[in-house]
Amino acid sequence: MDNLGISGSGSACLEVAIKMLAIAQYESSGEVGSLSHTKLGTCMAWVFCWASMNSGLGPTSMTSFRLYIVRHGETDWNRTRRIQGQKDVPLNETGIAQAALVAQALKEVTFTKAYTSDLQRASKTAEVILQYHPSVIAEKDKALREVYMGELEGEPGNSMKPAPSKETTEALMRRWQSWYSRSVVGYMLSKVKKGTAGGGTGGPECILVVSHGGLISNMVRVLVASGVVLPARGVVVGRCLNTGVSIIDYSESIQGRNKGIYLNGTLAKYSDVTHLARTNVVEENVDERVCDRAIP
């Protein structure tokens, strides 16, 4: 776990938590939202215990961060309800237009950091958004790819074809958790330690992430079910639509006798598509639905 900036007991915490998360999700028959909050909350508490055990940070004032998580624009396979997985399917004409609309909606946000899946439907969406933010270059990361669907990729969304090589729940969660610990939690804590946190304008520091429906849905549902991120009043984790914008606000707090730094998250929005006025939007993401099936 050295690549996460985690060592010693913190690494052990993460290893145990990931295994417990996979077992808990398997027992829930693939529906992350139905997990026991007590069981999953305990697991995720272990995942994030390294923040206080390994940061070596002293008391500090509260600092806010804002994470914008955007799903890519539409592709022809979205439109025809074919399972994409990690096939590198490009945006179609509608998807490019959707990317332009979400870019317009986010043009006043001051992004300081950006991450994207390396698959072109996501990286192109990020590229269009960042046209309004020329000083920010999106970091492409394979960890943000859609769930690998194996033999199901290219099949109709209702296909029941066996897919023995499909990415397991444990592998999926390990993948995004590794990225999240390194690029989100690790980055935020490093900024706090250096005393450079914040957007520099009195508002929160804003980070852009562009990824895929299956991964976004799994990540947000697990974070919410764990209690690491709490939904704001009226926010429901439903379908993750093309160019849907989800926002997680983070504040830091000092807890425990060791005065460890903790990041408290609030899900302010989930898959908001008001920029599209819901015009001709594909309402079902077959990758997300297939991802939610129980994986032995």
XYZ file of C-alpha atoms in Angstrom:
296
model
C 0.000 0.000 0.000
C 3.000 2.313 -0.256
C 1.528 3.905 -3.374
C -1.338 5.195 -1.227
C 0.924 6.899 1.246
C -0.237 4.351 3.838
C 2.126 2.282 5.920
C 2.173 0.068 8.968
C -1.102 -0.193 10.875
C -2.837 2.110 8.396
C -2.125 -0.341 5.589
C -3.503 -3.206 7.660
C -6.673 -1.199 8.278
C -7.193 -0.723 4.567
C -6.548 -4.392 3.730
C -9.050 -5.610 6.344
C -11.658 -3.047 5.348
C -11.580 -3.881 1.631
C -12.048 -7.587 2.356
C -14.920 -6.850 4.754
C -16.548 -4.534 2.214
C -16.439 -7.204 -0.482
C -17.967 -9.803 1.842
C -20.655 -7.368 2.979
C -21.611 -6.441 -0.577
C -21.708 -10.096 -1.686
C -24.035 -10.913 1.216
C -26.342 -8.104 0.078
C -26.937 -9.822 -3.301
C -25.216 -7.052 -5.183
C -27.372 -4.155 -3.966
C -24.949 -1.788 -2.284
C -27.764 0.426 -1.034
C -29.217 -2.410 1.039
C -26.091 -3.060 3.113
C -26.248 -2.929 6.876
C -25.176 0.588 7.811
C -23.595 -0.714 11.010
C -21.491 -3.351 9.237
C -20.443 -1.150 6.334
C -19.941 1.902 8.515
C -17.499 -0.074 10.632
C -15.647 -1.235 7.519
C -15.267 2.248 6.073
C -14.260 3.665 9.442
C -11.305 1.268 9.271
C -10.563 2.372 5.725
C -10.217 5.984 6.789
C -8.583 5.434 10.174
C -5.180 5.920 8.478
C -5.961 9.627 8.154
C -5.477 10.124 11.879
C -2.950 7.313 12.411
C -0.474 8.292 9.698
C -0.951 11.965 8.899
C 1.123 13.322 11.775
C -0.935 16.507 11.577
C -1.582 18.830 14.473
C -4.723 20.894 15.092
C -5.779 23.073 12.189
C -8.707 25.248 11.241
C -11.595 23.866 9.212
C -10.989 23.840 5.462
C -13.532 23.001 2.746
C -13.104 21.045 -0.487
C -15.658 20.311 -3.204
C -15.520 17.242 -5.440
C -17.418 17.415 -8.750
C -18.011 13.912 -10.128
C -19.294 13.920 -13.721
C -20.363 10.974 -15.834
C -19.287 11.054 -19.485
C -21.596 12.127 -22.321
C -23.723 9.788 -24.400
C -22.332 7.161 -26.796
C -24.077 5.149 -29.492
C -23.900 2.128 -27.215
C -25.702 4.077 -24.480
C -28.397 4.967 -26.979
C -28.818 1.363 -28.196
C -28.423 -0.054 -24.672
C -25.360 -2.165 -25.336
C -23.032 -3.050 -22.478
C -19.828 -1.019 -22.803
C -17.708 -1.902 -19.809
C -14.145 -0.981 -20.738
C -14.667 -0.955 -24.504
C -13.330 2.378 -25.735
C -16.540 3.670 -27.313
C -16.427 7.363 -28.374
C -19.003 10.045 -27.663
C -21.688 10.405 -30.296
C -22.997 13.746 -31.554
C -25.451 13.993 -28.673
C -22.705 13.179 -26.179
C -20.473 15.951 -27.492
C -23.381 18.396 -27.197
C -24.046 17.196 -23.636
C -20.392 17.713 -22.748
C -20.613 21.267 -24.064
C -23.698 21.921 -21.931
C -22.165 20.593 -18.720
C -19.004 22.567 -19.507
C -21.103 25.719 -19.766
C -22.776 24.899 -16.442
C -19.399 24.467 -14.716
C -17.457 27.277 -16.371
C -17.586 29.545 -13.307
C -16.197 26.848 -11.001
C -12.528 27.381 -10.157
C -11.021 23.917 -10.528
C -7.535 23.339 -9.132
C -7.268 19.645 -9.983
C -8.891 17.248 -12.469
C -8.957 13.486 -12.937
C -10.517 11.400 -15.691
C -10.813 7.825 -16.852
C -8.481 7.198 -19.766
C -11.353 5.835 -21.904
C -12.139 8.389 -24.601
C -15.809 8.925 -23.750
C -14.700 10.211 -20.338
C -11.458 11.935 -21.333
C -13.202 13.797 -24.171
C -15.919 14.964 -21.762
C -13.212 16.217 -19.388
C -11.411 17.929 -22.253
C -14.557 19.837 -23.230
C -15.224 20.887 -19.623
C -11.653 22.092 -19.137
C -11.755 24.321 -22.197
C -13.032 26.932 -19.736
C -10.158 26.102 -17.348
C -7.007 26.136 -19.515
C -4.607 26.093 -16.575
C -5.892 22.687 -15.414
C -4.859 19.478 -17.175
C -6.838 16.327 -16.420
C -4.805 13.421 -15.090
C -5.871 10.228 -16.886
C -6.166 7.216 -14.598
C -7.129 3.647 -15.492
C -8.498 3.268 -11.966
C -11.450 5.448 -13.027
C -12.481 3.146 -15.875
C -15.925 1.575 -16.010
C -16.431 -1.873 -14.509
C -14.845 -4.515 -16.735
C -17.768 -6.587 -18.045
C -15.760 -9.335 -19.727
C -17.781 -11.459 -22.139
C -20.800 -9.154 -21.717
C -19.125 -6.189 -23.418
C -20.932 -5.413 -26.654
C -23.942 -7.525 -25.652
C -27.500 -6.156 -25.243
C -28.240 -4.762 -21.801
C -30.605 -7.620 -20.971
C -28.086 -10.330 -21.877
C -27.751 -13.193 -19.407
C -24.630 -14.549 -21.104
C -22.138 -16.033 -18.622
C -19.227 -13.689 -17.965
C -16.622 -15.523 -15.876
C -13.993 -12.840 -16.499
C -16.235 -9.967 -15.322
C -14.598 -7.744 -12.695
C -15.551 -8.847 -9.200
C -17.074 -6.577 -6.593
C -13.945 -6.852 -4.463
C -11.712 -5.860 -7.376
C -13.936 -2.911 -8.294
C -14.020 -1.540 -4.768
C -10.302 -2.084 -4.279
C -9.673 -0.167 -7.507
C -11.708 2.932 -6.719
C -10.764 2.876 -3.021
C -7.075 2.901 -3.937
C -7.624 5.873 -6.234
C -9.891 7.685 -3.742
C -7.455 7.238 -0.852
C -4.544 8.492 -2.931
C -6.058 11.200 -5.108
C -8.872 12.564 -2.957
C -8.189 11.936 0.735
C -4.412 11.928 0.327
C -4.423 15.097 -1.757
C -6.705 16.953 0.661
C -4.696 15.962 3.716
C -1.447 16.970 2.024
C -2.920 20.409 1.322
C -3.974 20.756 4.958
C -0.522 19.704 6.148
C 1.148 22.280 3.900
C -1.303 24.969 4.957
C -2.329 25.527 1.340
C -5.868 24.125 1.459
C -8.771 26.131 0.107
C -9.630 27.662 -3.210
C -7.687 30.854 -2.602
C -10.829 32.962 -3.033
C -12.436 32.274 0.327
C -14.455 29.383 -1.096
C -13.810 25.651 -1.257
C -11.070 24.123 -3.379
C -12.757 22.406 -6.332
C -11.680 19.109 -7.904
C -13.150 17.621 -11.092
C -13.546 13.875 -11.666
C -14.958 12.426 -14.912
C -15.787 8.738 -14.904
C -18.478 6.156 -15.694
C -21.942 5.291 -14.400
C -21.160 1.897 -12.885
C -18.089 3.082 -10.996
C -19.643 6.379 -9.872
C -22.780 4.636 -8.638
C -20.827 2.000 -6.716
C -18.444 4.521 -5.174
C -21.087 7.002 -4.054
C -23.454 4.324 -2.726
C -20.693 2.726 -0.663
C -19.493 6.074 0.709
C -23.058 7.045 1.643
C -23.968 3.654 3.113
C -20.787 3.781 5.190
C -21.568 7.161 6.718
C -18.292 8.591 5.392
C -20.444 10.806 3.154
C -23.924 11.850 4.283
C -26.589 12.944 1.770
C -27.967 16.450 2.143
C -31.698 16.738 2.759
C -33.643 15.632 -0.311
C -30.652 14.150 -2.161
C -31.303 10.607 -3.395
C -28.763 8.300 -5.028
C -30.677 7.096 -8.087
C -29.668 6.578 -11.711
C -26.371 8.028 -12.893
C -27.220 9.796 -16.158
C -24.954 10.986 -18.970
C -23.093 14.149 -17.852
C -24.900 13.932 -14.513
C -23.074 16.068 -11.927
C -22.618 14.788 -8.384
C -21.100 17.059 -5.744
C -19.490 16.037 -2.462
C -18.544 18.804 -0.028
C -15.810 18.029 2.504
C -14.919 19.768 5.730
C -12.120 18.805 8.072
C -12.524 18.204 11.770
C -10.237 17.225 14.620
C -11.399 14.192 16.572
C -10.173 11.795 19.233
C -7.563 12.031 21.928
C -4.834 11.954 19.262
C -6.442 14.919 17.525
C -6.505 13.184 14.152
C -7.736 14.994 11.050
C -10.964 13.626 9.601
C -12.728 14.566 6.368
C -16.489 14.809 6.717
C -18.369 14.530 3.419
C -21.817 15.760 2.406
C -23.439 14.635 -0.845
C -24.885 17.948 -2.032
C -26.103 16.679 -5.436
C -26.323 13.370 -7.252
C -26.384 13.034 -11.043
C -27.863 16.487 -11.557
C -28.727 17.058 -15.231
C -30.575 20.360 -15.060
C -28.118 21.634 -17.676
C -29.717 19.191 -20.138
C -33.308 20.081 -19.245
C -33.794 16.283 -19.486
C -34.168 16.524 -23.247
C -33.825 13.140 -24.944
C -31.743 11.765 -22.064
C -31.123 8.003 -21.933
C -32.735 7.169 -18.585
C -31.195 3.721 -18.140
C -27.495 2.951 -17.897
C -27.171 -0.752 -18.653
C -23.562 -0.845 -17.399
C -24.740 0.465 -14.029
C -27.564 -2.085 -13.888
C -25.324 -5.004 -14.844
C -22.712 -3.799 -12.355
C -25.319 -4.032 -9.572
C -25.922 -7.736 -10.183
C -24.507 -10.049 -7.567
C -20.973 -11.123 -8.444
C -19.825 -14.436 -6.952
